[in-house]
Amino acid sequence: FFRELPEPILTFGMYHDFMNTSKIEEGSRNRALVELVHKLPRVNFLVFERLIYHLAQVANEEDSNKMNASSLAVIFAPNLLRPAKEPSAMQALEEVKHRTVVIQSIIESTIKKYVSTLAKINSLDDGDTTEDTARRKTEYTFQLTQMPTPEDLLGPPGPESVTSDTESSASVSISQGVEPLRHVTRNRPSHNERRAPTRRHSTSPNPSPSNSMKGASGAPKSIADGVRKKQWYQRRVRGQDDQ
């Protein structure tokens, strides 16, 4: 059924948003994924919520059925999350891993909520027939089938559950389909430092031909300079011979 849908449950438009979440660390990834799931169209969300609840129940019985969240994600990820345009063979192999991580993370987040909510229900006294207990049991039973929210994944306040500014910014940027980047400040030379050095001209009134005709290495700058240098030496030698 999911494979034959003209558009996958997680939609073509949100494909890259979901894929980008696989590149960040687990805590921020799970919260970003839950935020994205809650942004799905209403019908898509309800169908996906029911499916993930079912898969979470299956994975929670891993000891008896040998199907954990990873195994279920390998089976369902290609049918729930796919691009509008089929990628090349090499790119498809790489994307399969990221699709599996996305679905596996959603299943695992749902399992955590399922187990914690089930514990709340079991903590209620079956013999207590008061109105408050009945109301709480109904509320917990309803929450059992619901998709986790970002608040469900934060846990109770404490040093380990407080989200850092870095994680929060990563979660928000991924939910917007933008991969988070690390900003690195580099020391760049100022405008004056980047100016090319000016050439200094000799202030000597009568520069020596031998020096003015040489480059930095002492060699003539050009063939013409070499010829003029040779002629200068020849005139000098003739003058010494005449004396």
mmCIF file of C-alpha atoms in Angstrom:
data_model
loop_
_atom_site.group_PDB
_atom_site.id
_atom_site.type_symbol
_atom_site.label_atom_id
_atom_site.label_comp_id
_atom_site.label_asym_id
_atom_site.label_seq_id
_atom_site.Cartn_x
_atom_site.Cartn_y
_atom_site.Cartn_z
ATOM 1 C CA PHE A 1 0.000 0.000 0.000
ATOM 2 C CA PHE A 2 2.670 2.558 1.035
ATOM 3 C CA ARG A 3 4.927 1.678 -1.879
ATOM 4 C CA GLU A 4 2.160 2.213 -4.471
ATOM 5 C CA LEU A 5 1.119 5.653 -3.204
ATOM 6 C CA PRO A 6 1.749 8.375 -5.827
ATOM 7 C CA GLU A 7 3.400 10.451 -3.097
ATOM 8 C CA PRO A 8 4.971 8.943 0.041
ATOM 9 C CA ILE A 9 3.467 9.550 3.460
ATOM 10 C CA LEU A 10 6.355 11.857 4.417
ATOM 11 C CA THR A 11 5.824 13.821 1.155
ATOM 12 C CA PHE A 12 8.254 14.820 -1.592
ATOM 13 C CA GLY A 13 8.411 18.409 -0.365
ATOM 14 C CA MET A 14 9.785 17.446 3.055
ATOM 15 C CA TYR A 15 12.179 14.763 1.808
ATOM 16 C CA HIS A 16 15.363 16.822 2.149
ATOM 17 C CA ASP A 17 14.276 18.177 5.546
ATOM 18 C CA PHE A 18 13.962 14.643 6.905
ATOM 19 C CA MET A 19 17.214 13.527 5.266
ATOM 20 C CA ASN A 20 19.187 16.416 6.772
ATOM 21 C CA THR A 21 18.291 15.285 10.301
ATOM 22 C CA SER A 22 20.362 12.118 9.883
ATOM 23 C CA LYS A 23 23.527 14.259 9.900
ATOM 24 C CA ILE A 24 23.199 15.644 13.435
ATOM 25 C CA GLU A 25 23.656 14.020 16.822
ATOM 26 C CA GLU A 26 20.937 11.798 18.230
ATOM 27 C CA GLY A 27 19.347 14.051 20.859
ATOM 28 C CA SER A 28 18.864 16.999 18.520
ATOM 29 C CA ARG A 29 17.921 14.670 15.657
ATOM 30 C CA ASN A 30 15.008 13.074 17.527
ATOM 31 C CA ARG A 31 13.527 16.434 18.490
ATOM 32 C CA ALA A 32 13.963 17.816 14.965
ATOM 33 C CA LEU A 33 12.280 14.722 13.483
ATOM 34 C CA VAL A 34 9.302 14.982 15.804
ATOM 35 C CA GLU A 35 8.895 18.644 14.878
ATOM 36 C CA LEU A 36 8.929 17.730 11.184
ATOM 37 C CA VAL A 37 6.394 14.939 11.628
ATOM 38 C CA HIS A 38 3.966 17.348 13.297
ATOM 39 C CA LYS A 39 4.271 19.636 10.242
ATOM 40 C CA LEU A 40 2.945 16.955 7.870
ATOM 41 C CA PRO A 41 -0.482 17.428 6.260
ATOM 42 C CA ARG A 42 -3.236 16.293 8.618
ATOM 43 C CA VAL A 43 -4.144 13.083 6.781
ATOM 44 C CA ASN A 44 -0.489 12.103 6.309
ATOM 45 C CA PHE A 45 0.191 12.749 9.976
ATOM 46 C CA LEU A 46 -2.685 10.598 11.218
ATOM 47 C CA VAL A 47 -1.757 7.642 8.994
ATOM 48 C CA PHE A 48 1.930 7.902 9.883
ATOM 49 C CA GLU A 49 1.123 8.230 13.601
ATOM 50 C CA ARG A 50 -0.924 5.018 13.566
ATOM 51 C CA LEU A 51 1.746 3.142 11.607
ATOM 52 C CA ILE A 52 4.602 4.225 13.894
ATOM 53 C CA TYR A 53 2.554 3.305 16.972
ATOM 54 C CA HIS A 54 2.096 -0.179 15.527
ATOM 55 C CA LEU A 55 5.817 -0.494 14.699
ATOM 56 C CA ALA A 56 6.743 0.685 18.199
ATOM 57 C CA GLN A 57 4.574 -2.071 19.687
ATOM 58 C CA VAL A 58 6.279 -4.643 17.451
ATOM 59 C CA ALA A 59 9.787 -3.404 18.307
ATOM 60 C CA ASN A 60 8.938 -3.354 22.009
ATOM 61 C CA GLU A 61 8.462 -7.153 21.798
ATOM 62 C CA GLU A 62 11.891 -7.661 20.221
ATOM 63 C CA ASP A 63 12.759 -10.509 22.596
ATOM 64 C CA SER A 64 9.985 -12.669 21.158
ATOM 65 C CA ASN A 65 9.712 -11.547 17.521
ATOM 66 C CA LYS A 66 13.400 -10.630 16.821
ATOM 67 C CA MET A 67 12.322 -7.405 15.106
ATOM 68 C CA ASN A 68 13.915 -4.271 16.532
ATOM 69 C CA ALA A 69 13.591 -0.657 15.391
ATOM 70 C CA SER A 70 16.539 -0.983 13.009
ATOM 71 C CA SER A 71 15.091 -4.052 11.251
ATOM 72 C CA LEU A 72 11.686 -2.417 10.854
ATOM 73 C CA ALA A 73 13.280 0.778 9.524
ATOM 74 C CA VAL A 74 15.142 -1.149 6.818
ATOM 75 C CA ILE A 75 11.823 -2.576 5.596
ATOM 76 C CA PHE A 76 9.617 0.519 5.814
ATOM 77 C CA ALA A 77 12.009 3.438 5.128
ATOM 78 C CA PRO A 78 12.081 3.057 1.295
ATOM 79 C CA ASN A 79 8.264 3.101 1.202
ATOM 80 C CA LEU A 80 7.760 6.024 3.586
ATOM 81 C CA LEU A 81 10.565 8.336 2.492
ATOM 82 C CA ARG A 82 11.663 8.744 -1.118
ATOM 83 C CA PRO A 83 12.568 11.646 -3.441
ATOM 84 C CA ALA A 84 10.445 12.883 -6.321
ATOM 85 C CA LYS A 85 13.274 12.153 -8.762
ATOM 86 C CA GLU A 86 15.063 8.845 -8.528
ATOM 87 C CA PRO A 87 18.773 9.366 -7.782
ATOM 88 C CA SER A 88 21.676 7.591 -9.459
ATOM 89 C CA ALA A 89 22.634 4.099 -8.307
ATOM 90 C CA MET A 90 25.581 5.309 -6.213
ATOM 91 C CA GLN A 91 23.595 8.137 -4.654
ATOM 92 C CA ALA A 92 20.680 5.804 -3.915
ATOM 93 C CA LEU A 93 22.943 3.466 -1.947
ATOM 94 C CA GLU A 94 24.151 6.367 0.168
ATOM 95 C CA GLU A 95 20.645 7.742 0.751
ATOM 96 C CA VAL A 96 19.286 4.371 1.861
ATOM 97 C CA LYS A 97 21.390 4.588 5.036
ATOM 98 C CA HIS A 98 20.090 8.053 5.866
ATOM 99 C CA ARG A 99 16.461 7.064 5.231
ATOM 100 C CA THR A 100 16.863 4.110 7.592
ATOM 101 C CA VAL A 101 18.340 6.335 10.315
ATOM 102 C CA VAL A 102 15.363 8.706 10.029
ATOM 103 C CA ILE A 103 12.676 6.040 10.403
ATOM 104 C CA GLN A 104 14.629 4.160 13.073
ATOM 105 C CA SER A 105 14.967 7.332 15.166
ATOM 106 C CA ILE A 106 11.233 8.028 14.942
ATOM 107 C CA ILE A 107 10.384 4.461 15.987
ATOM 108 C CA GLU A 108 12.806 4.591 18.920
ATOM 109 C CA SER A 109 11.395 7.924 20.110
ATOM 110 C CA THR A 110 7.890 6.461 19.970
ATOM 111 C CA ILE A 111 9.004 3.373 21.906
ATOM 112 C CA LYS A 112 10.343 5.563 24.729
ATOM 113 C CA LYS A 113 7.033 7.388 25.034
ATOM 114 C CA TYR A 114 5.072 4.133 24.742
ATOM 115 C CA VAL A 115 7.038 2.494 27.569
ATOM 116 C CA SER A 116 6.867 5.529 29.876
ATOM 117 C CA THR A 117 3.123 6.020 29.306
ATOM 118 C CA LEU A 118 2.465 2.309 29.835
ATOM 119 C CA ALA A 119 4.319 2.533 33.150
ATOM 120 C CA LYS A 120 2.010 5.384 34.217
ATOM 121 C CA ILE A 121 -1.060 3.290 33.403
ATOM 122 C CA ASN A 122 0.284 0.281 35.311
ATOM 123 C CA SER A 123 1.054 2.476 38.316
ATOM 124 C CA LEU A 124 -2.629 3.259 38.757
ATOM 125 C CA ASP A 125 -4.472 1.125 41.283
ATOM 126 C CA ASP A 126 -7.020 -1.073 39.512
ATOM 127 C CA GLY A 127 -9.092 -1.175 42.678
ATOM 128 C CA ASP A 128 -9.318 2.595 42.809
ATOM 129 C CA THR A 129 -12.580 3.525 41.145
ATOM 130 C CA THR A 130 -12.514 7.216 41.927
ATOM 131 C CA GLU A 131 -13.332 9.699 39.197
ATOM 132 C CA ASP A 132 -9.829 11.166 39.236
ATOM 133 C CA THR A 133 -8.180 7.770 38.672
ATOM 134 C CA ALA A 134 -10.581 6.895 35.860
ATOM 135 C CA ARG A 135 -9.908 10.244 34.196
ATOM 136 C CA ARG A 136 -6.133 9.786 34.437
ATOM 137 C CA LYS A 137 -6.322 6.255 33.050
ATOM 138 C CA THR A 138 -8.356 7.461 30.073
ATOM 139 C CA GLU A 139 -5.904 10.304 29.493
ATOM 140 C CA TYR A 140 -2.866 8.021 29.627
ATOM 141 C CA THR A 141 -4.510 5.478 27.311
ATOM 142 C CA PHE A 142 -5.176 8.224 24.787
ATOM 143 C CA GLN A 143 -1.569 9.467 25.050
ATOM 144 C CA LEU A 144 -0.310 5.934 24.471
ATOM 145 C CA THR A 145 -1.266 6.026 20.795
ATOM 146 C CA GLN A 146 -0.128 9.579 20.081
ATOM 147 C CA MET A 147 3.041 10.643 18.304
ATOM 148 C CA PRO A 148 5.669 12.048 20.707
ATOM 149 C CA THR A 149 6.073 15.810 20.887
ATOM 150 C CA PRO A 150 9.392 17.686 21.300
ATOM 151 C CA GLU A 151 8.445 18.253 24.944
ATOM 152 C CA ASP A 152 8.092 14.491 25.477
ATOM 153 C CA LEU A 153 11.708 14.014 24.406
ATOM 154 C CA LEU A 154 13.161 16.677 26.702
ATOM 155 C CA GLY A 155 12.505 14.711 29.876
ATOM 156 C CA PRO A 156 12.311 16.224 33.373
ATOM 157 C CA PRO A 157 14.336 19.387 34.032
ATOM 158 C CA GLY A 158 17.883 18.657 35.052
ATOM 159 C CA PRO A 159 21.527 19.168 34.102
ATOM 160 C CA GLU A 160 21.460 16.361 31.560
ATOM 161 C CA SER A 161 18.105 17.198 29.971
ATOM 162 C CA VAL A 162 18.604 20.915 29.427
ATOM 163 C CA THR A 163 19.089 21.616 25.735
ATOM 164 C CA SER A 164 22.175 23.668 24.958
ATOM 165 C CA ASP A 165 22.059 26.645 22.615
ATOM 166 C CA THR A 166 24.035 24.664 20.044
ATOM 167 C CA GLU A 167 21.589 21.752 20.060
ATOM 168 C CA SER A 168 18.594 24.074 19.887
ATOM 169 C CA SER A 169 19.961 25.945 16.901
ATOM 170 C CA ALA A 170 20.809 22.650 15.179
ATOM 171 C CA SER A 171 17.273 21.357 15.721
ATOM 172 C CA VAL A 172 15.656 24.527 14.414
ATOM 173 C CA SER A 173 17.885 24.783 11.359
ATOM 174 C CA ILE A 174 17.363 21.144 10.410
ATOM 175 C CA SER A 175 13.588 21.473 10.760
ATOM 176 C CA GLN A 176 13.824 24.272 8.222
ATOM 177 C CA GLY A 177 15.802 22.080 5.831
ATOM 178 C CA VAL A 178 19.118 23.834 6.408
ATOM 179 C CA GLU A 179 22.145 21.897 7.443
ATOM 180 C CA PRO A 180 23.833 23.552 10.456
ATOM 181 C CA LEU A 181 27.262 24.996 9.827
ATOM 182 C CA ARG A 182 30.088 25.826 12.179
ATOM 183 C CA HIS A 183 31.111 29.443 11.919
ATOM 184 C CA VAL A 184 34.877 29.889 12.085
ATOM 185 C CA THR A 185 36.375 33.336 12.590
ATOM 186 C CA ARG A 186 39.590 33.853 10.681
ATOM 187 C CA ASN A 187 42.073 36.661 11.062
ATOM 188 C CA ARG A 188 42.207 38.439 7.755
ATOM 189 C CA PRO A 189 44.766 41.117 6.865
ATOM 190 C CA SER A 190 43.514 44.685 6.911
ATOM 191 C CA HIS A 191 43.112 46.769 3.792
ATOM 192 C CA ASN A 192 46.462 48.505 4.354
ATOM 193 C CA GLU A 193 48.244 45.178 4.912
ATOM 194 C CA ARG A 194 46.917 43.794 1.640
ATOM 195 C CA ARG A 195 48.299 46.705 -0.411
ATOM 196 C CA ALA A 196 51.149 45.783 -2.720
ATOM 197 C CA PRO A 197 54.509 47.271 -1.666
ATOM 198 C CA THR A 198 55.541 50.334 -3.701
ATOM 199 C CA ARG A 199 58.760 50.263 -5.682
ATOM 200 C CA ARG A 200 61.439 52.536 -4.314
ATOM 201 C CA HIS A 201 63.578 54.376 -6.863
ATOM 202 C CA SER A 202 67.206 55.181 -6.270
ATOM 203 C CA THR A 203 67.887 58.804 -5.275
ATOM 204 C CA SER A 204 71.568 58.700 -6.203
ATOM 205 C CA PRO A 205 72.406 61.506 -8.759
ATOM 206 C CA ASN A 206 74.762 59.324 -10.790
ATOM 207 C CA PRO A 207 73.870 55.722 -10.359
ATOM 208 C CA SER A 208 76.471 53.238 -11.376
ATOM 209 C CA PRO A 209 75.694 51.686 -14.737
ATOM 210 C CA SER A 210 76.681 48.336 -13.366
ATOM 211 C CA ASN A 211 74.092 48.609 -10.570
ATOM 212 C CA SER A 212 71.275 50.231 -12.530
ATOM 213 C CA MET A 213 71.505 47.660 -15.285
ATOM 214 C CA LYS A 214 71.274 44.684 -12.915
ATOM 215 C CA GLY A 215 68.229 43.013 -11.494
ATOM 216 C CA ALA A 216 67.803 41.745 -7.940
ATOM 217 C CA SER A 217 70.153 38.833 -8.599
ATOM 218 C CA GLY A 218 72.894 40.972 -10.233
ATOM 219 C CA ALA A 219 72.138 39.764 -13.756
ATOM 220 C CA PRO A 220 71.158 42.189 -16.576
ATOM 221 C CA LYS A 221 67.450 42.923 -16.680
ATOM 222 C CA SER A 222 67.259 42.418 -20.477
ATOM 223 C CA ILE A 223 69.348 41.768 -23.578
ATOM 224 C CA ALA A 224 69.434 45.535 -24.340
ATOM 225 C CA ASP A 225 70.773 46.241 -20.869
ATOM 226 C CA GLY A 226 73.476 43.646 -21.414
ATOM 227 C CA VAL A 227 74.506 45.255 -24.689
ATOM 228 C CA ARG A 228 74.682 48.743 -23.134
ATOM 229 C CA LYS A 229 76.715 47.402 -20.253
ATOM 230 C CA LYS A 230 79.215 45.804 -22.625
ATOM 231 C CA GLN A 231 79.573 49.041 -24.635
ATOM 232 C CA TRP A 232 80.150 51.049 -21.434
ATOM 233 C CA TYR A 233 82.975 48.769 -20.359
ATOM 234 C CA GLN A 234 84.553 48.914 -23.828
ATOM 235 C CA ARG A 235 84.590 52.752 -23.787
ATOM 236 C CA ARG A 236 86.089 52.720 -20.308
ATOM 237 C CA VAL A 237 88.860 50.344 -21.362
ATOM 238 C CA ARG A 238 89.713 52.456 -24.422
ATOM 239 C CA GLY A 239 89.974 55.573 -22.233
ATOM 240 C CA GLN A 240 92.460 53.841 -19.923
ATOM 241 C CA ASP A 241 94.538 52.704 -22.921
ATOM 242 C CA ASP A 242 94.706 56.261 -24.304
ATOM 243 C CA GLN A 243 96.061 57.516 -21.008
#
